[in-house]
Amino acid sequence: MPMNKIPPLLYGCFLALYSANCSAEGKILATPGVSQIEGSGGGGIVPWAQLAGYATEESISVSAACSRVTVKDFSLDSCAVQANLYDKIELSYAKQSFEVTPLKLNLKQNIIGAKINLFGDLVYSTMPQVSLGIQSKRLKTSDVAFSLGAKKDTGTDVYIAASKLHLGFINGYNWLWNVTARHTKSNQLGLLGFGGAHEKKKIQLEVSSAILLNRHLALGVEFRQKSDNLNLGEDHWKDIFIAWFPNKHLSVTLAYVDLGSIAAIDKQTGWYLSTMWYL
Amino acid sequence: MKKSIILLLLMSCFACSSPSGNIESHVESHIDSNSQAQTEPTLYQKMGEKPALDNIIDHLINIIGQDDVVFAHFAQSNVTRFQDQLTVFLCHLADGPCQYKGDSMEDIHQGMYINKNEFNHFVELFIEAMDAADISYPIQNLLLAQLAPLRKTIINM
């Protein structure tokens, strides 16, 4: 199980927090969102301005998530942990394991992330909440990436995200939007390395929009622009998701994803399932 | 692929349409209590006017009484006065036929040092009270939308 790969130190943190009973429950249910596939707090594929977990200015929180994306010829397992310090700083660590089914190949990547809330409050300020984040990625299996023309096996994405929840905005239903601009050279998140001969513009836009059907259910869509550094026809990603927040300790997200062409293999559509635990 | 784009577009269309859009039709029947008929019903009317408001506040007072986190802030309060003032305040906030002339939110919360955790916790108790009073989710959100901007006049005072 991918969960076993998370360092014991982090388990330690969890236990310490749990036994110290500092579980943070400050925010309103569902408002922090979930963990995106690179480990940052966000939607499924887009990092949001909200910091992961329910911590507020007065508390810290720890969360963990595991997700699986299965499309026609590939699957991606990813597990992540996040710490939210006083709702100001989010630290995250994620491990990804990418299965290329037809070639029986497995690619692995680790991502360390940090996010700082610059200003604004998702729910209460008139301005959106705005955060600045980084994701520092290290591809552990670089042979495939280099053979496809990637320049490096490490890379750092920097993003700025703005999010806002509008209470009662759509006939009484709450509406959340997020826009993220990311500076990146990652090829397929970095699983196919970083940079390439076809490298052009490096700022990519990512958007999410969700409506809360009730306090426990969010329905939304996401879009993530991708660059085609390797000239393999890397497509933008899209998904439609439903997320269920039964309480402040658990969420489950199911999405239908369209990842387009991956490594020149077309029509990669399929399913994303993710579970997140919050302390 | 195309479906999701259409959905994205659809959602943004929804988002642009005014929040007061589609509710008129089925509220028209009990507009008579308002002197200016034919206008858009106020939030106060949509939520069920005074009986609904009283119901919410009764539940809220009960819930506060049983809550360890916020009760301390209310321990010194005169319950009847709190009830009356809150009724007028919420009626006013929901565009009902009331004028709140009581103390400002800043004055009331001065020296209470309510932090964000406590504030959010209170919001959840308020939601619980609205649930108990059978206020629908969309109406709850509209009322919360009126209350949300007040946070800056309540916390850390």
CSV table of C-alpha atoms in Angstrom, one decimal:
chain,number,residue,atom,x,y,z
A,1,MET,CA,0.0,0.0,0.0
A,2,PRO,CA,1.3,3.5,-0.8
A,3,MET,CA,0.4,4.6,2.6
A,4,ASN,CA,3.3,2.5,4.0
A,5,LYS,CA,5.8,4.8,2.1
A,6,ILE,CA,5.1,7.8,4.2
A,7,PRO,CA,8.0,8.3,6.6
A,8,PRO,CA,7.6,7.1,10.2
A,9,LEU,CA,8.4,10.7,11.3
A,10,LEU,CA,5.1,11.9,9.9
A,11,TYR,CA,3.2,9.1,11.6
A,12,GLY,CA,4.9,10.3,14.7
A,13,CYS,CA,3.6,13.8,14.1
A,14,PHE,CA,0.1,12.4,13.6
A,15,LEU,CA,0.2,10.5,16.8
A,16,ALA,CA,1.6,13.4,18.8
A,17,LEU,CA,-1.1,15.7,17.5
A,18,TYR,CA,-3.8,13.1,18.1
A,19,SER,CA,-2.7,12.4,21.7
A,20,ALA,CA,-2.2,16.0,22.4
A,21,ASN,CA,-5.8,16.5,21.2
A,22,CYS,CA,-5.0,19.7,19.3
A,23,SER,CA,-7.3,18.7,16.5
A,24,ALA,CA,-8.3,21.9,14.8
A,25,GLU,CA,-11.9,22.3,13.9
A,26,GLY,CA,-12.0,26.0,13.3
A,27,LYS,CA,-13.1,26.3,9.7
A,28,ILE,CA,-16.6,25.6,8.3
A,29,LEU,CA,-17.1,22.1,7.0
A,30,ALA,CA,-15.8,21.5,3.4
A,31,THR,CA,-14.3,25.0,3.1
A,32,PRO,CA,-10.6,23.9,3.1
A,33,GLY,CA,-11.2,21.6,0.1
A,34,VAL,CA,-9.2,18.4,-0.3
A,35,SER,CA,-5.6,17.4,-1.2
A,36,GLN,CA,-4.7,17.8,-4.9
A,37,ILE,CA,-2.5,15.1,-6.6
A,38,GLU,CA,0.7,16.9,-5.8
A,39,GLY,CA,-0.1,17.1,-2.1
A,40,SER,CA,-1.1,20.8,-1.8
A,41,GLY,CA,-4.5,21.8,-0.4
A,42,GLY,CA,-6.9,22.3,-3.3
A,43,GLY,CA,-9.2,20.5,-5.6
A,44,GLY,CA,-8.2,17.2,-7.3
A,45,ILE,CA,-5.7,18.6,-9.8
A,46,VAL,CA,-5.5,22.3,-8.9
A,47,PRO,CA,-3.9,23.8,-5.8
A,48,TRP,CA,-6.2,26.4,-4.2
A,49,ALA,CA,-5.6,29.4,-2.1
A,50,GLN,CA,-7.0,27.7,0.9
A,51,LEU,CA,-4.6,25.9,3.2
A,52,ALA,CA,-5.3,22.2,3.8
A,53,GLY,CA,-7.1,21.3,6.9
A,54,TYR,CA,-9.4,23.0,9.4
A,55,ALA,CA,-6.8,25.1,11.3
A,56,THR,CA,-7.4,28.8,11.9
A,57,GLU,CA,-5.2,31.6,13.1
A,58,GLU,CA,-5.2,30.0,16.6
A,59,SER,CA,-4.6,26.4,15.7
A,60,ILE,CA,-2.6,23.9,13.7
A,61,SER,CA,-3.9,20.9,11.8
A,62,VAL,CA,-2.5,17.9,10.1
A,63,SER,CA,-4.1,16.0,7.3
A,64,ALA,CA,-3.3,13.1,4.9
A,65,ALA,CA,-4.7,11.9,1.7
A,66,CYS,CA,-4.3,9.1,-0.8
A,67,SER,CA,-5.7,9.1,-4.2
A,68,ARG,CA,-5.7,6.9,-7.3
A,69,VAL,CA,-6.2,8.0,-10.9
A,70,THR,CA,-6.9,5.2,-13.4
A,71,VAL,CA,-7.1,6.1,-17.0
A,72,LYS,CA,-7.0,3.8,-20.1
A,73,ASP,CA,-3.3,3.1,-20.2
A,74,PHE,CA,-1.9,4.6,-17.0
A,75,SER,CA,-2.6,4.8,-13.3
A,76,LEU,CA,-1.3,7.2,-10.7
A,77,ASP,CA,-1.2,6.5,-7.0
A,78,SER,CA,-0.4,9.4,-4.8
A,79,CYS,CA,-0.3,9.8,-1.0
A,80,ALA,CA,0.4,13.1,0.8
A,81,VAL,CA,0.5,14.7,4.2
A,82,GLN,CA,0.0,18.3,5.0
A,83,ALA,CA,0.6,20.5,8.1
A,84,ASN,CA,-1.3,23.7,8.4
A,85,LEU,CA,0.4,26.2,10.8
A,86,TYR,CA,-2.0,28.8,12.0
A,87,ASP,CA,-3.7,29.0,8.6
A,88,LYS,CA,-0.8,31.0,7.5
A,89,ILE,CA,1.7,28.3,6.2
A,90,GLU,CA,1.0,24.9,4.7
A,91,LEU,CA,3.7,22.3,4.4
A,92,SER,CA,3.1,19.2,2.3
A,93,TYR,CA,4.9,16.1,1.2
A,94,ALA,CA,3.7,13.8,-1.5
A,95,LYS,CA,4.8,10.6,-3.1
A,96,GLN,CA,3.6,9.6,-6.5
A,97,SER,CA,3.8,6.3,-8.3
A,98,PHE,CA,2.9,6.3,-11.9
A,99,GLU,CA,2.1,3.0,-13.7
A,100,VAL,CA,2.5,2.8,-17.5
A,101,THR,CA,0.4,-0.3,-18.0
A,102,PRO,CA,1.3,-1.3,-21.5
A,103,LEU,CA,5.0,-1.1,-20.8
A,104,LYS,CA,4.8,-2.5,-17.2
A,105,LEU,CA,6.8,0.6,-16.2
A,106,ASN,CA,6.7,2.4,-12.9
A,107,LEU,CA,7.8,6.0,-12.4
A,108,LYS,CA,8.2,7.6,-9.0
A,109,GLN,CA,8.3,11.2,-7.9
A,110,ASN,CA,8.4,13.0,-4.5
A,111,ILE,CA,7.1,16.5,-4.0
A,112,ILE,CA,7.7,18.9,-1.2
A,113,GLY,CA,5.3,21.7,-1.1
A,114,ALA,CA,4.8,25.0,0.8
A,115,LYS,CA,2.1,27.6,0.6
A,116,ILE,CA,1.7,30.9,2.4
A,117,ASN,CA,-1.5,32.8,2.7
A,118,LEU,CA,-0.8,36.3,1.6
A,119,PHE,CA,-4.1,38.0,2.3
A,120,GLY,CA,-7.8,37.5,2.3
A,121,ASP,CA,-10.2,35.0,3.7
A,122,LEU,CA,-12.1,32.5,1.6
A,123,VAL,CA,-15.4,33.2,3.2
A,124,TYR,CA,-15.3,36.5,5.1
A,125,SER,CA,-13.3,39.0,3.2
A,126,THR,CA,-14.6,40.9,0.2
A,127,MET,CA,-11.3,40.2,-1.6
A,128,PRO,CA,-10.6,36.6,-2.5
A,129,GLN,CA,-8.1,34.7,-0.4
A,130,VAL,CA,-4.7,34.8,-2.2
A,131,SER,CA,-1.8,32.4,-1.5
A,132,LEU,CA,1.6,31.8,-3.0
A,133,GLY,CA,3.0,28.3,-3.2
A,134,ILE,CA,5.8,26.1,-4.4
A,135,GLN,CA,6.1,22.5,-5.2
A,136,SER,CA,9.6,21.2,-5.4
A,137,LYS,CA,9.7,17.9,-7.3
A,138,ARG,CA,12.2,15.2,-7.6
A,139,LEU,CA,11.8,12.4,-10.1
A,140,LYS,CA,13.4,9.2,-8.8
A,141,THR,CA,13.0,7.2,-12.0
A,142,SER,CA,14.5,9.6,-14.6
A,143,ASP,CA,15.5,7.2,-17.5
A,144,VAL,CA,12.2,7.4,-19.3
A,145,ALA,CA,12.1,11.2,-18.9
A,146,PHE,CA,15.6,11.7,-20.3
A,147,SER,CA,14.9,9.3,-23.2
A,148,LEU,CA,11.9,11.3,-24.1
A,149,GLY,CA,13.9,14.5,-24.2
A,150,ALA,CA,13.4,16.0,-20.7
A,151,LYS,CA,16.2,18.3,-19.6
A,152,LYS,CA,16.1,17.7,-15.9
A,153,ASP,CA,14.8,15.3,-13.3
A,154,THR,CA,14.1,18.0,-10.7
A,155,GLY,CA,12.0,21.1,-10.9
A,156,THR,CA,10.1,23.6,-8.9
A,157,ASP,CA,6.7,24.9,-9.7
A,158,VAL,CA,5.7,28.3,-8.2
A,159,TYR,CA,2.1,29.3,-8.2
A,160,ILE,CA,-0.2,32.0,-7.0
A,161,ALA,CA,-3.8,31.1,-6.3
A,162,ALA,CA,-6.9,33.1,-5.6
A,163,SER,CA,-10.1,31.5,-4.2
A,164,LYS,CA,-13.4,32.8,-3.0
A,165,LEU,CA,-16.5,31.2,-1.6
A,166,HIS,CA,-19.7,33.3,-2.3
A,167,LEU,CA,-22.4,32.4,0.3
A,168,GLY,CA,-25.8,31.9,-1.2
A,169,PHE,CA,-24.6,33.2,-4.6
A,170,ILE,CA,-26.4,30.8,-6.9
A,171,ASN,CA,-30.1,30.9,-5.8
A,172,GLY,CA,-29.0,30.4,-2.2
A,173,TYR,CA,-26.3,27.8,-3.0
A,174,ASN,CA,-22.7,28.6,-2.1
A,175,TRP,CA,-20.3,28.9,-5.0
A,176,LEU,CA,-16.6,28.5,-4.9
A,177,TRP,CA,-14.1,29.5,-7.5
A,178,ASN,CA,-10.3,29.3,-7.7
A,179,VAL,CA,-7.8,30.6,-10.3
A,180,THR,CA,-4.2,29.5,-10.1
A,181,ALA,CA,-1.3,30.7,-12.3
A,182,ARG,CA,1.7,28.4,-12.2
A,183,HIS,CA,5.2,28.8,-13.4
A,184,THR,CA,6.4,25.4,-14.3
A,185,LYS,CA,8.6,23.3,-16.6
A,186,SER,CA,7.0,20.0,-15.4
A,187,ASN,CA,6.1,17.4,-18.0
A,188,GLN,CA,3.0,15.5,-16.9
A,189,LEU,CA,3.4,16.8,-13.3
A,190,GLY,CA,7.2,16.0,-13.5
A,191,LEU,CA,6.7,12.3,-14.0
A,192,LEU,CA,8.2,12.7,-17.5
A,193,GLY,CA,10.8,15.1,-16.2
A,194,PHE,CA,11.2,18.8,-16.6
A,195,GLY,CA,11.8,21.0,-19.6
A,196,GLY,CA,12.4,19.9,-23.2
A,197,ALA,CA,13.3,21.0,-26.6
A,198,HIS,CA,9.8,22.3,-27.3
A,199,GLU,CA,9.7,24.5,-24.2
A,200,LYS,CA,7.8,27.8,-24.7
A,201,LYS,CA,5.6,29.6,-22.3
A,202,LYS,CA,6.0,28.6,-18.7
A,203,ILE,CA,3.0,30.2,-17.0
A,204,GLN,CA,0.0,27.9,-17.0
A,205,LEU,CA,-3.5,28.7,-15.8
A,206,GLU,CA,-5.7,26.5,-13.7
A,207,VAL,CA,-9.3,27.0,-12.7
A,208,SER,CA,-11.8,25.3,-10.5
A,209,SER,CA,-15.5,26.0,-9.9
A,210,ALA,CA,-17.7,24.2,-7.4
A,211,ILE,CA,-21.2,24.5,-6.0
A,212,LEU,CA,-22.1,23.2,-2.6
A,213,LEU,CA,-25.3,21.1,-3.0
A,214,ASN,CA,-25.6,21.0,0.8
A,215,ARG,CA,-23.2,21.2,3.7
A,216,HIS,CA,-21.6,17.8,2.9
A,217,LEU,CA,-21.5,17.7,-0.9
A,218,ALA,CA,-19.6,19.7,-3.4
A,219,LEU,CA,-19.9,19.3,-7.2
A,220,GLY,CA,-17.4,21.0,-9.4
A,221,VAL,CA,-15.2,21.1,-12.4
A,222,GLU,CA,-11.5,21.8,-12.9
A,223,PHE,CA,-9.2,22.7,-15.7
A,224,ARG,CA,-5.5,22.6,-15.7
A,225,GLN,CA,-3.4,24.0,-18.6
A,226,LYS,CA,-0.3,22.1,-19.5
A,227,SER,CA,2.7,22.9,-21.6
A,228,ASP,CA,4.0,20.5,-24.3
A,229,ASN,CA,7.8,20.7,-23.6
A,230,LEU,CA,8.5,17.3,-25.0
A,231,ASN,CA,6.4,17.7,-28.2
A,232,LEU,CA,4.4,14.6,-27.3
A,233,GLY,CA,1.1,16.4,-27.5
A,234,GLU,CA,0.6,16.9,-23.8
A,235,ASP,CA,-3.0,18.0,-23.3
A,236,HIS,CA,-4.7,20.2,-20.8
A,237,TRP,CA,-6.4,18.3,-18.0
A,238,LYS,CA,-10.1,18.5,-17.0
A,239,ASP,CA,-12.2,16.8,-14.5
A,240,ILE,CA,-15.7,16.9,-13.0
A,241,PHE,CA,-15.8,15.9,-9.3
A,242,ILE,CA,-18.1,15.3,-6.4
A,243,ALA,CA,-16.7,15.6,-2.9
A,244,TRP,CA,-18.3,14.3,0.2
A,245,PHE,CA,-17.5,15.8,3.6
A,246,PRO,CA,-19.3,13.7,6.2
A,247,ASN,CA,-17.5,15.4,9.1
A,248,LYS,CA,-14.3,17.4,9.7
A,249,HIS,CA,-12.2,14.3,9.8
A,250,LEU,CA,-12.9,12.7,6.5
A,251,SER,CA,-13.6,13.5,2.9
A,252,VAL,CA,-14.0,11.4,-0.2
A,253,THR,CA,-13.7,12.7,-3.7
A,254,LEU,CA,-14.7,11.0,-6.9
A,255,ALA,CA,-14.0,12.5,-10.3
A,256,TYR,CA,-14.2,11.7,-13.9
A,257,VAL,CA,-10.9,12.9,-15.5
A,258,ASP,CA,-9.9,13.7,-19.0
A,259,LEU,CA,-6.1,13.8,-19.2
A,260,GLY,CA,-6.0,13.8,-23.0
A,261,SER,CA,-2.8,12.4,-24.5
A,262,ILE,CA,-0.1,11.1,-22.2
A,263,ALA,CA,3.3,10.2,-23.7
A,264,ALA,CA,1.7,10.4,-27.1
A,265,ILE,CA,-1.0,7.8,-26.2
A,266,ASP,CA,-4.4,9.4,-26.8
A,267,LYS,CA,-7.7,9.6,-25.1
A,268,GLN,CA,-6.7,9.0,-21.5
A,269,THR,CA,-10.0,9.3,-19.7
A,270,GLY,CA,-11.0,7.6,-16.5
A,271,TRP,CA,-11.6,7.9,-12.8
A,272,TYR,CA,-10.1,9.6,-9.8
A,273,LEU,CA,-10.8,8.5,-6.2
A,274,SER,CA,-9.3,10.2,-3.2
A,275,THR,CA,-9.7,10.0,0.5
A,276,MET,CA,-8.5,12.5,3.0
A,277,TRP,CA,-8.2,12.4,6.7
A,278,TYR,CA,-8.0,15.5,8.9
A,279,LEU,CA,-6.8,15.9,12.5
B,1,MET,CA,-13.7,16.2,-23.1
B,2,LYS,CA,-16.3,18.5,-24.6
B,3,LYS,CA,-18.8,17.6,-22.0
B,4,SER,CA,-16.7,19.0,-19.2
B,5,ILE,CA,-16.0,22.2,-21.1
B,6,ILE,CA,-19.8,22.7,-21.6
B,7,LEU,CA,-20.3,22.0,-17.9
B,8,LEU,CA,-17.7,24.6,-17.0
B,9,LEU,CA,-19.4,27.1,-19.2
B,10,LEU,CA,-22.7,26.2,-17.8
B,11,MET,CA,-21.5,26.7,-14.2
B,12,SER,CA,-20.1,30.0,-15.0
B,13,CYS,CA,-23.4,31.1,-16.6
B,14,PHE,CA,-25.2,30.0,-13.4
B,15,ALA,CA,-22.7,32.0,-11.5
B,16,CYS,CA,-23.3,35.2,-13.5
B,17,SER,CA,-27.0,35.0,-13.2
B,18,SER,CA,-28.3,37.1,-10.3
B,19,PRO,CA,-28.8,35.2,-7.1
B,20,SER,CA,-32.2,36.7,-6.8
B,21,GLY,CA,-33.2,35.1,-10.1
B,22,ASN,CA,-35.6,32.2,-9.9
B,23,ILE,CA,-37.2,32.5,-6.6
B,24,GLU,CA,-40.1,34.9,-7.4
B,25,SER,CA,-42.6,32.5,-8.8
B,26,HIS,CA,-43.3,30.3,-5.8
B,27,VAL,CA,-43.2,33.0,-3.1
B,28,GLU,CA,-45.8,35.2,-4.8
B,29,SER,CA,-48.6,33.4,-2.8
B,30,HIS,CA,-47.6,34.9,0.6
B,31,ILE,CA,-46.6,38.3,-0.5
B,32,ASP,CA,-49.8,39.8,0.9
B,33,SER,CA,-48.2,40.5,4.3
B,34,ASN,CA,-46.1,43.1,2.5
B,35,SER,CA,-47.7,46.5,1.6
B,36,GLN,CA,-45.7,46.8,-1.5
B,37,ALA,CA,-47.0,43.8,-3.4
B,38,GLN,CA,-45.4,42.6,-6.6
B,39,THR,CA,-41.9,43.4,-5.5
B,40,GLU,CA,-39.3,40.7,-4.9
B,41,PRO,CA,-40.0,39.1,-1.5
B,42,THR,CA,-37.4,40.0,1.1
B,43,LEU,CA,-35.2,37.4,2.7
B,44,TYR,CA,-37.3,37.9,5.8
B,45,GLN,CA,-40.4,36.8,3.9
B,46,LYS,CA,-38.7,33.9,2.2
B,47,MET,CA,-37.5,32.5,5.5
B,48,GLY,CA,-41.0,32.6,7.1
B,49,GLU,CA,-41.0,36.0,8.8
B,50,LYS,CA,-41.3,36.3,12.6
B,51,PRO,CA,-42.4,32.8,13.5
B,52,ALA,CA,-39.3,31.4,11.7
B,53,LEU,CA,-37.0,33.9,13.3
B,54,ASP,CA,-38.4,33.3,16.8
B,55,ASN,CA,-38.0,29.6,16.2
B,56,ILE,CA,-34.3,30.0,15.2
B,57,ILE,CA,-33.5,32.2,18.1
B,58,ASP,CA,-35.3,29.9,20.6
B,59,HIS,CA,-33.2,27.0,19.3
B,60,LEU,CA,-30.0,29.1,19.3
B,61,ILE,CA,-30.5,30.1,23.0
B,62,ASN,CA,-31.0,26.5,23.9
B,63,ILE,CA,-27.9,25.4,22.0
B,64,ILE,CA,-25.7,28.2,23.4
B,65,GLY,CA,-26.8,27.1,26.9
B,66,GLN,CA,-25.4,23.7,26.3
B,67,ASP,CA,-22.2,24.7,24.6
B,68,ASP,CA,-19.0,24.8,26.6
B,69,VAL,CA,-17.1,27.0,24.1
B,70,VAL,CA,-19.4,30.0,23.7
B,71,PHE,CA,-21.5,29.9,26.8
B,72,ALA,CA,-18.9,31.8,28.8
B,73,HIS,CA,-19.4,34.8,26.6
B,74,PHE,CA,-23.2,34.8,27.2
B,75,ALA,CA,-23.1,33.8,30.9
B,76,GLN,CA,-23.6,37.5,32.0
B,77,SER,CA,-26.3,38.2,29.4
B,78,ASN,CA,-29.9,39.0,30.1
B,79,VAL,CA,-31.5,36.3,28.0
B,80,THR,CA,-34.8,38.1,27.3
B,81,ARG,CA,-32.9,41.2,26.2
B,82,PHE,CA,-30.6,39.2,24.0
B,83,GLN,CA,-33.6,37.4,22.5
B,84,ASP,CA,-35.4,40.7,21.7
B,85,GLN,CA,-32.4,42.5,20.4
B,86,LEU,CA,-31.3,39.6,18.2
B,87,THR,CA,-34.8,39.2,16.8
B,88,VAL,CA,-34.8,42.9,15.7
B,89,PHE,CA,-31.2,42.7,14.5
B,90,LEU,CA,-31.8,39.7,12.3
B,91,CYS,CA,-35.2,41.0,11.1
B,92,HIS,CA,-33.4,44.2,10.0
B,93,LEU,CA,-30.6,42.3,8.4
B,94,ALA,CA,-33.0,40.1,6.4
B,95,ASP,CA,-34.8,43.3,5.1
B,96,GLY,CA,-37.8,42.7,7.3
B,97,PRO,CA,-40.0,45.5,8.7
B,98,CYS,CA,-37.7,46.3,11.6
B,99,GLN,CA,-35.2,49.0,12.5
B,100,TYR,CA,-32.4,47.8,14.8
B,101,LYS,CA,-31.4,50.7,17.0
B,102,GLY,CA,-29.4,48.8,19.6
B,103,ASP,CA,-25.7,48.9,20.3
B,104,SER,CA,-23.3,48.4,17.4
B,105,MET,CA,-21.7,45.1,16.9
B,106,GLU,CA,-18.3,46.6,17.8
B,107,ASP,CA,-19.7,47.9,21.1
B,108,ILE,CA,-21.4,44.6,22.0
B,109,HIS,CA,-18.3,42.5,21.4
B,110,GLN,CA,-15.8,45.0,22.8
B,111,GLY,CA,-13.5,43.3,25.3
B,112,MET,CA,-14.8,39.8,24.6
B,113,TYR,CA,-11.7,38.9,22.5
B,114,ILE,CA,-13.6,36.4,20.4
B,115,ASN,CA,-11.1,34.6,18.2
B,116,LYS,CA,-11.7,33.0,14.8
B,117,ASN,CA,-12.1,29.5,16.2
B,118,GLU,CA,-14.8,30.7,18.6
B,119,PHE,CA,-16.4,32.8,15.9
B,120,ASN,CA,-16.6,29.9,13.5
B,121,HIS,CA,-17.9,27.7,16.2
B,122,PHE,CA,-20.7,30.1,16.8
B,123,VAL,CA,-21.5,30.1,13.1
B,124,GLU,CA,-21.9,26.4,13.4
B,125,LEU,CA,-24.2,26.7,16.4
B,126,PHE,CA,-26.2,29.2,14.4
B,127,ILE,CA,-26.5,26.8,11.5
B,128,GLU,CA,-27.5,24.1,13.9
B,129,ALA,CA,-30.3,26.4,15.2
B,130,MET,CA,-31.5,27.1,11.6
B,131,ASP,CA,-31.5,23.4,10.9
B,132,ALA,CA,-33.6,22.8,14.1
B,133,ALA,CA,-36.0,25.5,12.9
B,134,ASP,CA,-36.3,23.7,9.5
B,135,ILE,CA,-34.8,26.6,7.5
B,136,SER,CA,-33.8,25.4,4.1
B,137,TYR,CA,-30.2,25.2,3.1
B,138,PRO,CA,-30.4,28.0,0.4
B,139,ILE,CA,-32.2,30.3,2.8
B,140,GLN,CA,-29.6,29.5,5.5
B,141,ASN,CA,-26.9,30.5,3.1
B,142,LEU,CA,-28.6,33.8,2.2
B,143,LEU,CA,-28.9,34.7,5.8
B,144,LEU,CA,-25.3,33.7,6.5
B,145,ALA,CA,-24.2,35.9,3.5
B,146,GLN,CA,-25.8,38.9,5.3
B,147,LEU,CA,-24.0,38.0,8.5
B,148,ALA,CA,-20.6,37.2,7.1
B,149,PRO,CA,-19.4,40.8,6.5
B,150,LEU,CA,-20.0,41.5,10.2
B,151,ARG,CA,-17.2,39.2,11.3
B,152,LYS,CA,-14.7,42.0,11.3
B,153,THR,CA,-16.9,43.9,13.8
B,154,ILE,CA,-17.0,40.9,16.1
B,155,ILE,CA,-13.7,39.1,16.3
B,156,ASN,CA,-10.7,40.2,18.3
B,157,MET,CA,-12.4,43.3,19.7
